[in-house]
Tab-separated table of C-alpha atoms and ligand atoms in Angstrom:
chain	number	residue	atom	x	y	z
A	1416	MET	CA	58.267	48.021	-6.342
A	1417	PHE	CA	56.271	46.736	-3.417
A	1418	VAL	CA	58.444	45.806	-0.536
A	1419	ASP	CA	57.298	43.526	2.202
A	1420	THR	CA	59.347	43.001	5.368
A	1421	ALA	CA	59.337	40.905	8.542
A	1422	LYS	CA	61.618	40.287	11.496
A	1423	VAL	CA	61.989	36.764	12.868
A	1424	SER	CA	64.191	35.055	15.374
A	1425	ILE	CA	65.835	31.878	14.219
A	1426	CYS	CA	66.954	29.110	16.519
A	1427	ALA	CA	68.585	25.930	15.300
A	1428	GLY	CA	68.353	22.811	17.449
A	1429	ARG	CA	70.716	22.070	20.273
A	1430	GLY	CA	72.947	18.983	19.959
A	1431	GLY	CA	72.212	16.118	22.344
A	1432	ASP	CA	74.651	15.385	25.194
A	1433	GLY	CA	77.021	12.459	25.019
A	1434	ALA	CA	76.441	9.730	27.571
A	1435	VAL	CA	78.711	8.331	30.297
A	1436	SER	CA	78.126	4.629	30.669
A	1437	PHE	CA	80.087	1.390	31.149
A	1438	ARG	CA	79.365	-1.990	29.724
A	1439	ARG	CA	77.754	-4.303	32.199
A	1440	GLU	CA	78.029	-7.914	31.232
A	1441	LEU	CA	77.661	-11.096	33.107
A	1442	TYR	CA	81.042	-12.211	34.540
A	1443	VAL	CA	82.708	-8.955	33.437
A	1444	GLU	CA	83.316	-6.899	36.490
A	1445	LYS	CA	84.197	-3.625	34.854
A	1446	GLY	CA	83.255	-3.240	31.192
A	1447	GLY	CA	84.650	-0.599	28.857
A	1448	PRO	CA	82.976	2.744	28.232
A	1449	ASP	CA	79.881	2.518	26.035
A	1450	GLY	CA	78.216	5.930	26.312
A	1451	GLY	CA	76.796	6.923	22.926
A	1452	ASP	CA	77.040	10.313	21.211
A	1453	GLY	CA	74.333	12.940	21.249
A	1454	GLY	CA	72.469	13.603	18.000
A	1455	ARG	CA	72.987	16.770	16.010
A	1456	GLY	CA	70.464	19.553	16.452
A	1457	GLY	CA	68.205	20.352	13.480
A	1458	ASP	CA	69.135	23.145	11.058
A	1459	VAL	CA	66.800	25.963	10.154
A	1460	VAL	CA	66.499	25.830	6.369
A	1461	PHE	CA	64.728	28.299	4.091
A	1462	LEU	CA	63.076	26.917	0.978
A	1463	ALA	CA	62.001	29.309	-1.766
A	1464	THR	CA	58.571	28.625	-3.195
A	1465	GLU	CA	56.462	30.271	-5.875
A	1466	ASN	CA	53.322	29.455	-3.912
A	1467	LEU	CA	53.808	32.299	-1.479
A	1468	ASN	CA	53.935	35.950	-2.375
A	1469	THR	CA	53.959	37.700	0.947
A	1470	LEU	CA	55.848	37.645	4.228
A	1471	ILE	CA	52.686	38.278	6.196
A	1472	ASP	CA	52.732	34.777	7.752
A	1473	PHE	CA	55.949	35.606	9.554
A	1474	ARG	CA	54.229	38.354	11.474
A	1475	TYR	CA	52.290	35.596	13.225
A	1476	LYS	CA	55.151	33.195	13.875
A	1477	PRO	CA	58.116	35.374	14.655
A	1478	GLU	CA	60.105	32.503	16.171
A	1479	LEU	CA	61.413	29.652	14.057
A	1480	LYS	CA	62.937	26.828	16.047
A	1481	ALA	CA	64.310	23.506	14.844
A	1482	GLU	CA	64.251	20.336	16.921
A	1483	ASN	CA	66.991	19.501	19.409
A	1484	GLY	CA	69.144	16.401	19.050
A	1485	GLU	CA	68.587	13.605	21.528
A	1486	SER	CA	71.158	12.576	24.104
A	1487	GLY	CA	73.243	9.489	23.627
A	1488	SER	CA	72.633	6.516	25.868
A	1489	LYS	CA	74.275	3.339	27.076
A	1490	ARG	CA	75.343	0.476	24.837
A	1491	ASP	CA	76.742	2.926	22.306
A	1492	ARG	CA	73.325	4.130	21.313
A	1493	HIS	CA	73.541	7.461	19.571
A	1494	GLY	CA	70.862	10.069	20.108
A	1495	ALA	CA	68.620	10.815	17.152
A	1496	ALA	CA	69.382	13.983	15.186
A	1497	GLY	CA	66.859	16.799	15.503
A	1498	GLU	CA	64.578	17.314	12.510
A	1499	PRO	CA	65.525	20.338	10.457
A	1500	LEU	CA	62.929	23.053	10.307
A	1501	ILE	CA	62.083	23.732	6.663
A	1502	VAL	CA	60.638	27.213	6.333
A	1503	LYS	CA	58.917	28.121	3.091
A	1504	VAL	CA	59.562	31.667	1.957
A	1505	PRO	CA	58.452	33.427	-1.234
A	1506	VAL	CA	60.863	33.486	-4.149
A	1507	GLY	CA	62.564	36.874	-4.015
A	1508	THR	CA	63.118	36.868	-0.265
A	1509	VAL	CA	66.328	38.486	0.887
A	1510	VAL	CA	67.576	37.497	4.354
A	1511	ARG	CA	69.677	39.912	6.398
A	1512	ARG	CA	71.481	39.440	9.669
A	1513	ASP	CA	72.656	42.647	11.346
A	1514	GLY	CA	72.000	44.436	8.094
A	1515	GLU	CA	74.170	42.120	6.034
A	1516	ILE	CA	72.678	39.897	3.354
A	1517	ILE	CA	73.179	36.250	4.270
A	1518	ALA	CA	70.850	34.724	1.706
A	1519	ASP	CA	69.030	35.764	-1.449
A	1520	LEU	CA	66.430	33.223	-2.512
A	1521	THR	CA	65.875	33.891	-6.162
A	1522	GLU	CA	64.898	30.499	-7.538
A	1523	SER	CA	61.993	28.241	-6.821
A	1524	GLY	CA	63.176	25.186	-4.907
A	1525	GLN	CA	66.370	26.873	-3.705
A	1526	LYS	CA	67.332	25.842	-0.185
A	1527	VAL	CA	69.614	27.727	2.145
A	1528	VAL	CA	70.731	26.616	5.588
A	1529	ILE	CA	70.167	29.763	7.607
A	1530	ALA	CA	71.219	28.458	11.026
A	1531	ASN	CA	73.198	25.330	11.820
A	1532	GLY	CA	72.127	22.906	14.489
A	1533	GLY	CA	74.615	22.290	17.279
A	1534	ASP	CA	76.803	19.186	17.096
A	1535	GLY	CA	75.992	16.388	19.471
A	1536	GLY	CA	78.507	15.732	22.241
A	1537	PHE	CA	80.708	12.649	22.147
A	1538	GLY	CA	79.835	9.895	24.567
A	1539	ASN	CA	82.525	8.462	26.814
A	1540	ALA	CA	83.072	5.565	24.416
A	1541	HIS	CA	85.111	8.104	22.411
A	1542	PHE	CA	87.534	8.906	25.177
A	1543	LYS	CA	89.002	5.531	25.866
A	1544	SER	CA	92.757	5.396	25.458
A	1545	SER	CA	95.615	3.282	26.738
A	1546	VAL	CA	96.091	5.629	29.671
A	1547	ARG	CA	92.427	6.265	30.234
A	1548	GLN	CA	90.563	2.981	30.497
A	1549	THR	CA	87.539	4.313	32.329
A	1550	PRO	CA	86.750	7.789	31.063
A	1551	ARG	CA	84.048	9.321	33.192
A	1552	MET	CA	83.488	12.239	30.902
A	1553	ALA	CA	81.284	13.012	27.983
A	1554	GLU	CA	80.755	16.143	25.964
A	1555	LYS	CA	77.712	18.309	26.206
A	1556	GLY	CA	75.782	18.965	23.059
A	1557	GLU	CA	76.479	22.309	21.455
A	1558	VAL	CA	73.774	24.961	21.286
A	1559	GLY	CA	72.295	25.622	17.880
A	1560	GLU	CA	72.935	28.938	16.146
A	1561	ALA	CA	70.380	31.520	17.202
A	1562	PHE	CA	69.939	35.054	15.939
A	1563	GLU	CA	67.480	37.516	14.502
A	1564	VAL	CA	67.030	38.030	10.803
A	1565	GLU	CA	65.238	40.633	8.772
A	1566	LEU	CA	63.364	39.362	5.751
A	1567	GLU	CA	62.639	41.486	2.750
A	1568	LEU	CA	60.571	40.517	-0.239
A	1569	LYS	CA	60.845	42.380	-3.474
A	1570	LEU	CA	57.555	41.466	-4.936
A	1571	LEU	CA	57.825	39.656	-8.224
A	1572	ALA	CA	55.096	40.247	-10.724
A	1573	ASP	CA	53.085	37.530	-12.442
A	1574	VAL	CA	52.939	39.419	-15.716
A	1575	GLY	CA	55.464	41.750	-17.317
A	1576	LEU	CA	54.215	44.255	-19.909
A	1577	ILE	CA	56.627	44.745	-22.778
A	1578	GLY	CA	56.479	46.614	-26.061
A	1579	PHE	CA	57.580	49.730	-27.899
A	1580	PRO	CA	57.150	53.141	-26.302
A	1581	ASN	CA	53.623	54.462	-26.689
A	1582	ALA	CA	52.192	50.958	-27.275
A	1583	GLY	CA	49.621	51.505	-24.539
A	1584	LYS	CA	51.223	49.541	-21.697
A	1585	SER	CA	50.542	52.033	-18.927
A	1586	THR	CA	47.037	52.651	-20.165
A	1587	PHE	CA	46.329	48.923	-20.047
A	1588	LEU	CA	47.672	48.701	-16.484
A	1589	SER	CA	45.638	51.715	-15.376
A	1590	VAL	CA	42.417	50.228	-16.730
A	1591	VAL	CA	42.769	46.665	-15.462
A	1592	SER	CA	44.340	47.436	-12.084
A	1593	ASN	CA	44.437	49.812	-9.160
A	1594	ALA	CA	47.658	51.401	-10.439
A	1595	ARG	CA	47.664	54.999	-11.670
A	1596	PRO	CA	50.701	55.309	-13.931
A	1597	GLU	CA	51.349	58.376	-16.019
A	1598	ILE	CA	49.956	58.168	-19.540
A	1599	ALA	CA	50.795	60.409	-22.489
A	1600	ASN	CA	50.977	60.364	-26.229
A	1601	TYR	CA	54.737	60.368	-26.550
A	1602	ALA	CA	57.544	57.866	-26.192
A	1603	PHE	CA	59.149	57.190	-22.841
A	1604	THR	CA	56.354	58.485	-20.695
A	1605	THR	CA	57.017	55.750	-18.182
A	1606	LEU	CA	60.417	56.208	-16.563
A	1607	THR	CA	60.199	53.772	-13.663
A	1608	PRO	CA	58.351	50.462	-13.329
A	1609	ASN	CA	54.781	50.434	-12.050
A	1610	LEU	CA	52.967	47.575	-10.400
A	1611	GLY	CA	49.260	46.938	-10.211
A	1612	VAL	CA	46.960	44.160	-9.114
A	1613	ALA	CA	44.265	43.101	-11.586
A	1614	ASP	CA	41.322	41.055	-10.362
A	1615	ILE	CA	39.983	38.434	-12.710
A	1616	ASP	CA	37.287	35.891	-11.841
A	1617	ASP	CA	38.193	34.694	-8.342
A	1618	GLY	CA	41.900	35.388	-8.603
A	1619	SER	CA	44.300	38.220	-9.190
A	1620	LEU	CA	47.400	39.003	-11.186
A	1621	LEU	CA	50.285	41.209	-10.208
A	1622	ILE	CA	51.256	43.131	-13.342
A	1623	ALA	CA	54.440	45.131	-13.911
A	1624	ASP	CA	54.604	47.929	-16.468
A	1625	ILE	CA	58.062	49.024	-17.564
A	1626	PRO	CA	59.422	51.758	-19.831
A	1627	GLY	CA	59.161	51.028	-23.543
A	1628	LEU	CA	61.771	48.991	-25.369
A	1629	ILE	CA	63.420	49.983	-28.653
A	1630	GLU	CA	65.892	48.373	-30.993
A	1631	GLY	CA	69.187	48.138	-29.140
A	1632	ALA	CA	67.476	48.253	-25.746
A	1633	SER	CA	69.370	45.173	-24.617
A	1634	GLU	CA	72.612	47.085	-25.214
A	1635	GLY	CA	71.398	50.066	-23.261
A	1636	LYS	CA	69.629	52.152	-25.916
A	1637	GLY	CA	66.625	54.085	-24.692
A	1638	LEU	CA	65.751	53.153	-21.158
A	1639	GLY	CA	65.254	49.490	-21.835
A	1640	ASP	CA	67.991	47.322	-20.438
A	1641	ALA	CA	67.928	48.646	-16.903
A	1642	PHE	CA	64.291	47.717	-16.796
A	1643	LEU	CA	64.363	44.356	-18.467
A	1644	ARG	CA	65.596	42.941	-15.216
A	1645	HIS	CA	62.289	43.953	-13.654
A	1646	VAL	CA	60.470	41.580	-15.947
A	1647	GLU	CA	63.180	38.962	-15.730
A	1648	ARG	CA	61.487	37.112	-12.916
A	1649	THR	CA	57.892	37.530	-14.043
A	1650	ALA	CA	56.054	34.332	-14.957
A	1651	VAL	CA	54.505	35.507	-18.239
A	1652	LEU	CA	55.102	38.354	-20.676
A	1653	LEU	CA	52.281	40.340	-22.227
A	1654	HIS	CA	53.627	41.813	-25.425
A	1655	LEU	CA	51.596	44.865	-26.447
A	1656	ILE	CA	51.688	46.134	-30.041
A	1657	ASP	CA	49.956	49.263	-31.317
A	1658	VAL	CA	47.488	48.079	-33.968
A	1659	TYR	CA	48.387	51.150	-36.051
A	1660	THR	CA	51.951	49.923	-36.520
A	1661	ASP	CA	52.772	49.742	-40.259
A	1662	ASP	CA	55.042	46.715	-40.373
A	1663	ILE	CA	53.613	44.807	-37.496
A	1664	ALA	CA	55.662	41.643	-38.075
A	1665	ALA	CA	58.906	43.595	-38.073
A	1666	ALA	CA	57.866	45.391	-34.899
A	1667	TYR	CA	57.189	42.097	-33.193
A	1668	LYS	CA	60.525	40.691	-34.349
A	1669	THR	CA	62.433	43.701	-33.058
A	1670	ILE	CA	61.148	43.331	-29.510
A	1671	ARG	CA	61.695	39.570	-29.556
A	1672	ALA	CA	65.281	40.096	-30.682
A	1673	GLU	CA	65.875	42.475	-27.780
A	1674	LEU	CA	64.551	39.905	-25.324
A	1675	ALA	CA	66.761	37.232	-26.846
A	1676	ASN	CA	69.794	39.525	-26.648
A	1677	TYR	CA	69.071	40.275	-23.037
A	1678	SER	CA	68.734	36.670	-21.918
A	1679	LEU	CA	67.694	33.319	-23.312
A	1680	ASP	CA	65.600	32.901	-20.257
A	1681	LEU	CA	63.535	35.945	-21.075
A	1682	MET	CA	63.195	34.857	-24.671
A	1683	ASN	CA	61.754	31.523	-23.553
A	1684	ARG	CA	59.315	33.058	-21.084
A	1685	PRO	CA	55.670	32.199	-21.896
A	1686	GLU	CA	54.177	35.030	-23.921
A	1687	ILE	CA	50.813	36.435	-24.945
A	1688	ILE	CA	50.413	39.117	-27.613
A	1689	ALA	CA	47.758	41.812	-27.637
A	1690	LEU	CA	47.189	44.392	-30.356
A	1691	THR	CA	46.166	47.637	-28.647
A	1692	LYS	CA	43.978	50.642	-29.460
A	1693	ILE	CA	41.515	48.775	-31.710
A	1694	ASP	CA	38.680	51.182	-30.847
A	1695	GLY	CA	37.598	53.057	-33.946
A	1696	LEU	CA	39.088	50.527	-36.380
A	1697	ASP	CA	37.112	48.273	-38.683
A	1698	ASP	CA	37.125	44.612	-37.744
A	1699	ASP	CA	38.648	43.497	-41.052
A	1700	ILE	CA	41.620	45.791	-40.604
A	1701	VAL	CA	42.125	44.497	-37.080
A	1702	GLN	CA	41.898	40.951	-38.406
A	1703	MET	CA	44.471	41.690	-41.080
A	1704	GLN	CA	46.892	42.901	-38.425
A	1705	ILE	CA	46.171	39.852	-36.244
A	1706	ASP	CA	46.991	37.589	-39.180
A	1707	ALA	CA	50.224	39.441	-39.820
A	1708	VAL	CA	51.366	38.874	-36.235
A	1709	LYS	CA	50.235	35.274	-36.231
A	1710	ASP	CA	52.451	34.558	-39.225
A	1711	MET	CA	55.412	35.612	-37.122
A	1712	ALA	CA	54.401	34.419	-33.705
A	1713	GLY	CA	53.519	30.781	-34.354
A	1714	ASP	CA	51.704	29.263	-31.366
A	1715	VAL	CA	51.688	32.403	-29.250
A	1716	PRO	CA	48.057	33.444	-28.569
A	1717	VAL	CA	47.119	36.787	-30.132
A	1718	PHE	CA	44.383	39.081	-28.760
A	1719	ALA	CA	43.024	42.433	-29.808
A	1720	ILE	CA	42.078	44.974	-27.143
A	1721	SER	CA	41.066	48.514	-26.485
A	1722	SER	CA	41.905	49.888	-23.097
A	1723	SER	CA	39.898	53.057	-23.693
A	1724	ALA	CA	36.805	51.165	-24.842
A	1725	HIS	CA	37.365	48.322	-22.348
A	1726	LYS	CA	37.274	45.803	-25.165
A	1727	GLY	CA	38.764	42.329	-24.939
A	1728	LEU	CA	40.398	43.000	-21.566
A	1729	ALA	CA	38.785	40.179	-19.593
A	1730	ASP	CA	39.781	37.645	-22.264
A	1731	VAL	CA	43.427	38.690	-22.081
A	1732	LEU	CA	43.451	38.634	-18.289
A	1733	ARG	CA	41.869	35.188	-18.250
A	1734	ALA	CA	44.429	33.831	-20.706
A	1735	LEU	CA	47.220	35.385	-18.662
A	1736	ARG	CA	45.907	33.755	-15.530
A	1737	VAL	CA	45.946	30.307	-17.125
A	1738	LYS	CA	49.464	30.847	-18.448
A	1739	VAL	CA	50.705	32.092	-15.060
A	1740	ALA	CA	49.233	29.039	-13.333
A	1741	GLU	CA	50.926	26.758	-15.892
A	1742	ALA	CA	54.253	28.478	-15.421
A	1743	ARG	CA	54.018	28.183	-11.634
A	1744	LYS	CA	53.259	24.475	-11.926
A	1745	VAL	CA	56.437	23.829	-13.836
A	1746	ASP	CA	58.289	25.530	-11.005
A	1747	GLU	CA	56.547	23.374	-8.439
A	1748	SER	CA	57.556	20.172	-10.172
A	1749	ILE	CA	61.161	21.333	-10.060
A	1750	GLU	CA	60.726	21.860	-6.348
A	1751	ASP	CA	59.335	18.365	-5.876
A	1752	GLU	CA	62.260	16.625	-7.489
A	1753	ASP	CA	64.388	16.201	-4.462
A	1754	GLY	CA	67.929	17.393	-4.730
A	1755	GLU	CA	67.309	19.111	-8.068
A	1756	ILE	CA	68.600	22.372	-6.717
A	1757	GLU	CA	71.607	22.164	-4.518
A	1758	THR	CA	71.415	23.184	-0.906
A	1759	ILE	CA	73.741	26.045	-0.158
A	1760	THR	CA	75.422	26.144	3.210
A	1761	LEU	CA	76.399	29.592	4.307
A	1762	ASP	CA	79.431	28.872	6.379
A	1763	ALA	CA	81.731	26.764	4.250
A	1764	ALA	CA	84.720	27.789	6.322
A	1765	LYS	CA	82.774	27.105	9.443
A	1766	ILE	CA	85.479	25.837	11.663
A	1767	SER	CA	88.601	27.840	11.544
A	1768	GLY	CA	91.561	26.980	13.694
A	1769	ALA	CA	92.396	30.637	14.226
A	1770	TRP	CA	92.527	31.826	17.815
A	1771	ALA	CA	93.693	34.799	19.833
A	1772	VAL	CA	94.762	35.426	23.421
A	1773	GLU	CA	94.218	38.765	25.069
A	1774	LYS	CA	95.255	39.874	28.538
A	1775	VAL	CA	92.531	41.934	30.175
A	1776	GLU	CA	93.600	44.083	33.135
A	1777	ASN	CA	91.354	45.753	35.678
A	1778	ARG	CA	92.308	48.080	38.471
A	1779	GLY	CA	90.285	47.421	41.594
A	1780	LYS	CA	88.912	50.035	44.014
A	1781	ASN	CA	91.970	49.923	46.270
A	1782	GLY	CA	94.309	50.237	43.323
A	1783	GLU	CA	95.465	46.647	42.949
A	1784	LEU	CA	95.747	45.262	39.454
A	1785	THR	CA	93.977	42.047	38.512
A	1786	ALA	CA	94.192	40.321	35.193
A	1787	TYR	CA	92.486	37.574	33.319
A	1788	TYR	CA	93.115	36.089	29.900
A	1789	ARG	CA	90.491	35.956	27.212
A	1790	VAL	CA	90.828	33.251	24.579
A	1791	THR	CA	88.810	33.638	21.383
A	1792	GLY	CA	88.583	31.570	18.210
A	1793	GLU	CA	85.856	29.602	16.549
A	1794	LYS	CA	87.294	26.155	17.051
A	1795	ILE	CA	88.447	26.537	20.623
A	1796	GLU	CA	85.238	28.282	21.678
A	1797	LYS	CA	83.324	25.442	20.125
A	1798	PHE	CA	85.279	22.951	22.206
A	1799	ALA	CA	84.711	25.049	25.285
A	1800	ARG	CA	80.989	25.195	24.701
A	1801	ARG	CA	80.962	21.416	24.525
A	1802	THR	CA	82.964	21.004	27.687
A	1803	ASN	CA	81.345	20.250	30.979
A	1804	PHE	CA	83.448	22.415	33.303
A	1805	GLU	CA	82.224	20.536	36.372
A	1806	ASN	CA	83.861	17.423	35.063
A	1807	TYR	CA	87.576	17.145	35.758
A	1808	GLU	CA	88.331	14.841	32.828
A	1809	GLY	CA	86.334	16.978	30.440
A	1810	LEU	CA	88.193	20.089	31.531
A	1811	ASN	CA	91.544	18.333	31.169
A	1812	ARG	CA	90.663	17.437	27.636
A	1813	LEU	CA	90.028	21.111	26.893
A	1814	ARG	CA	93.421	21.934	28.392
A	1815	ASP	CA	95.006	19.277	26.145
A	1816	ILE	CA	93.411	20.747	23.071
A	1817	MET	CA	94.604	24.201	24.048
A	1818	LYS	CA	98.095	22.821	24.441
A	1819	LYS	CA	97.983	21.189	21.002
A	1820	LEU	CA	96.760	24.381	19.356
A	1821	GLY	CA	99.579	26.340	20.989
A	1822	ILE	CA	97.224	28.413	23.085
A	1823	VAL	CA	98.776	27.409	26.408
A	1824	HIS	CA	102.185	28.449	25.125
A	1825	GLU	CA	100.839	31.870	24.165
A	1826	LEU	CA	99.090	32.227	27.536
A	1827	ARG	CA	102.340	31.520	29.339
A	1828	ARG	CA	104.172	33.957	27.078
A	1829	GLN	CA	101.696	36.683	28.036
A	1830	GLY	CA	102.299	35.910	31.699
A	1831	ALA	CA	99.505	33.531	32.652
A	1832	GLU	CA	100.211	31.643	35.887
A	1833	ASN	CA	98.826	28.286	36.971
A	1834	ASP	CA	95.959	29.960	38.778
A	1835	SER	CA	95.267	32.862	36.402
A	1836	PRO	CA	91.649	33.025	35.289
A	1837	ILE	CA	91.217	31.990	31.654
A	1838	SER	CA	87.983	32.912	29.942
A	1839	ILE	CA	86.680	31.100	26.873
A	1840	GLY	CA	83.220	31.537	25.461
A	1841	GLY	CA	81.740	32.677	28.751
A	1842	SER	CA	83.345	30.027	31.000
A	1843	VAL	CA	86.257	30.649	33.334
A	1844	PHE	CA	88.851	28.151	34.547
A	1845	THR	CA	92.565	27.906	35.357
A	1846	LEU	CA	95.470	26.225	33.604
A	1847	VAL	CA	96.236	23.986	36.557
A	1848	GLU	CA	93.765	22.795	39.135
B	1996	LIG	N1	42.496	55.178	-28.740
B	1996	LIG	C1	43.220	54.580	-27.833
B	1996	LIG	N2	44.346	55.163	-27.374
B	1996	LIG	C2	45.071	54.500	-26.447
B	1996	LIG	C3	44.686	53.238	-25.951
B	1996	LIG	N3	45.623	52.812	-25.077
B	1996	LIG	C4	46.549	53.800	-25.004
B	1996	LIG	N4	46.230	54.817	-25.832
B	1996	LIG	C5	46.991	56.065	-25.998
B	1996	LIG	O1	48.316	55.777	-26.396
B	1996	LIG	C6	49.234	56.725	-25.849
B	1996	LIG	C7	50.345	56.001	-25.108
B	1996	LIG	O2	49.811	55.295	-24.021
B	1996	LIG	P1	50.689	54.806	-22.806
B	1996	LIG	O3	49.839	53.904	-22.017
B	1996	LIG	O4	51.303	55.964	-22.100
B	1996	LIG	O5	51.806	54.003	-23.561
B	1996	LIG	P2	53.068	53.242	-22.968
B	1996	LIG	O6	53.246	51.994	-23.732
B	1996	LIG	O7	52.962	53.112	-21.516
B	1996	LIG	O8	54.220	54.248	-23.342
B	1996	LIG	P3	55.687	54.436	-22.684
B	1996	LIG	O9	55.488	54.531	-21.204
B	1996	LIG	O10	56.207	55.692	-23.266
B	1996	LIG	O11	56.473	53.242	-23.080
B	1996	LIG	C8	48.387	57.623	-24.951
B	1996	LIG	O12	48.089	58.803	-25.624
B	1996	LIG	C9	47.143	56.815	-24.700
B	1996	LIG	O13	46.002	57.638	-24.472
B	1996	LIG	C10	43.468	52.667	-26.465
B	1996	LIG	O14	43.034	51.570	-26.102
B	1996	LIG	N5	42.793	53.359	-27.393
B	1997	LIG	MG1	54.073	53.816	-20.060
């Protein structure tokens, strides 16, 4: 299989800061707090589309950044949320972060939030309480998630070649495309899938050749079932049948039954039939065989070709191209219907209340021992990131939250004093001013 890769850095939008503001009205000397909240930063969202089949574009825009949220302002005006950045990627794109798969976009129209925008900070209107009539604090907006991802595209073919062993699949691929698969006059010559690009008119088709199928292939007989998945995502099937086959209708039915057993989806895939190896046969015999297939196949178009004599090949390729375009269109219309395919968010358990306290000791040059306390945990680090450490009220709120979560208790238990340095998410402060 062709594999295409790219490395991109992803940066979701930063949340807007909350505002500090007080109502100013005629005859009211000191109004209540009315600083609005910051808007949420935009997410970076991947959208799978059939209209792309390479990752090459990402080589030219290796940084994908969503819009920041706007800051809140006075009179309780909330900042606007940042626009999400919708990034179109080819169907079949696998997204990895630090080597681990975080998304696998297999379906046209599938959306995955790859990086979450930062939350906007609360404005001071949020912090009014009976004991705090004039809160002079607001939260900062949180930074958006930012990291590098590796993209990998397992190229999906337009056309999958199916048929019995020895039907002439590899020969067809070798004649119409740049591929050079092994060809021989015995069953199961092809052991692994081959891909080739066939040019037709002003377009091209990516064609996949797989090992031959036999009765029972869907249950693992022969080589079949392991390879059916390679044609599972192709747009159109080209079913090749050796024109010398005695009971041609039965042969056709056998392969169709295997497809149906494998998956309904594969059974319903648009199909074109071609009788192969017609060189050296009289036209009326070929016609007889065509009629026999047509009786079975209903509306499915039937062609007759010779790969060795280069007969009928352009007609088949042209018909395939039309069918592929039709199939892609159906996919597009699915994509257009908004909300048809659910958006998947990666971090369902995004905020976890779990936290940990760790005492970190260092021995200085002259031997004296210093210690600080490192607090980790998604929720508390999130609060810390949103705290303006310059602001006394803001910092006190963080201390309150730590108290409520039991973190202060644990710090004391591990020996933290009023003036011991506490480190959370890159900021350092003390328990008591
Ligand atoms: N006369 C003639 N022989 C052909 C033609 N196409 C294929 N053959 C022969 O048929 C035999 C099988 O061809 P392959 O292309 O290897 O068949 P396959 O379907 O890929 O077979 P498996 O990989 O085993 O499933 C070879 O001996 C080919 O030379 C054709 O158009 N005319
Ligand atoms: Mg072959």
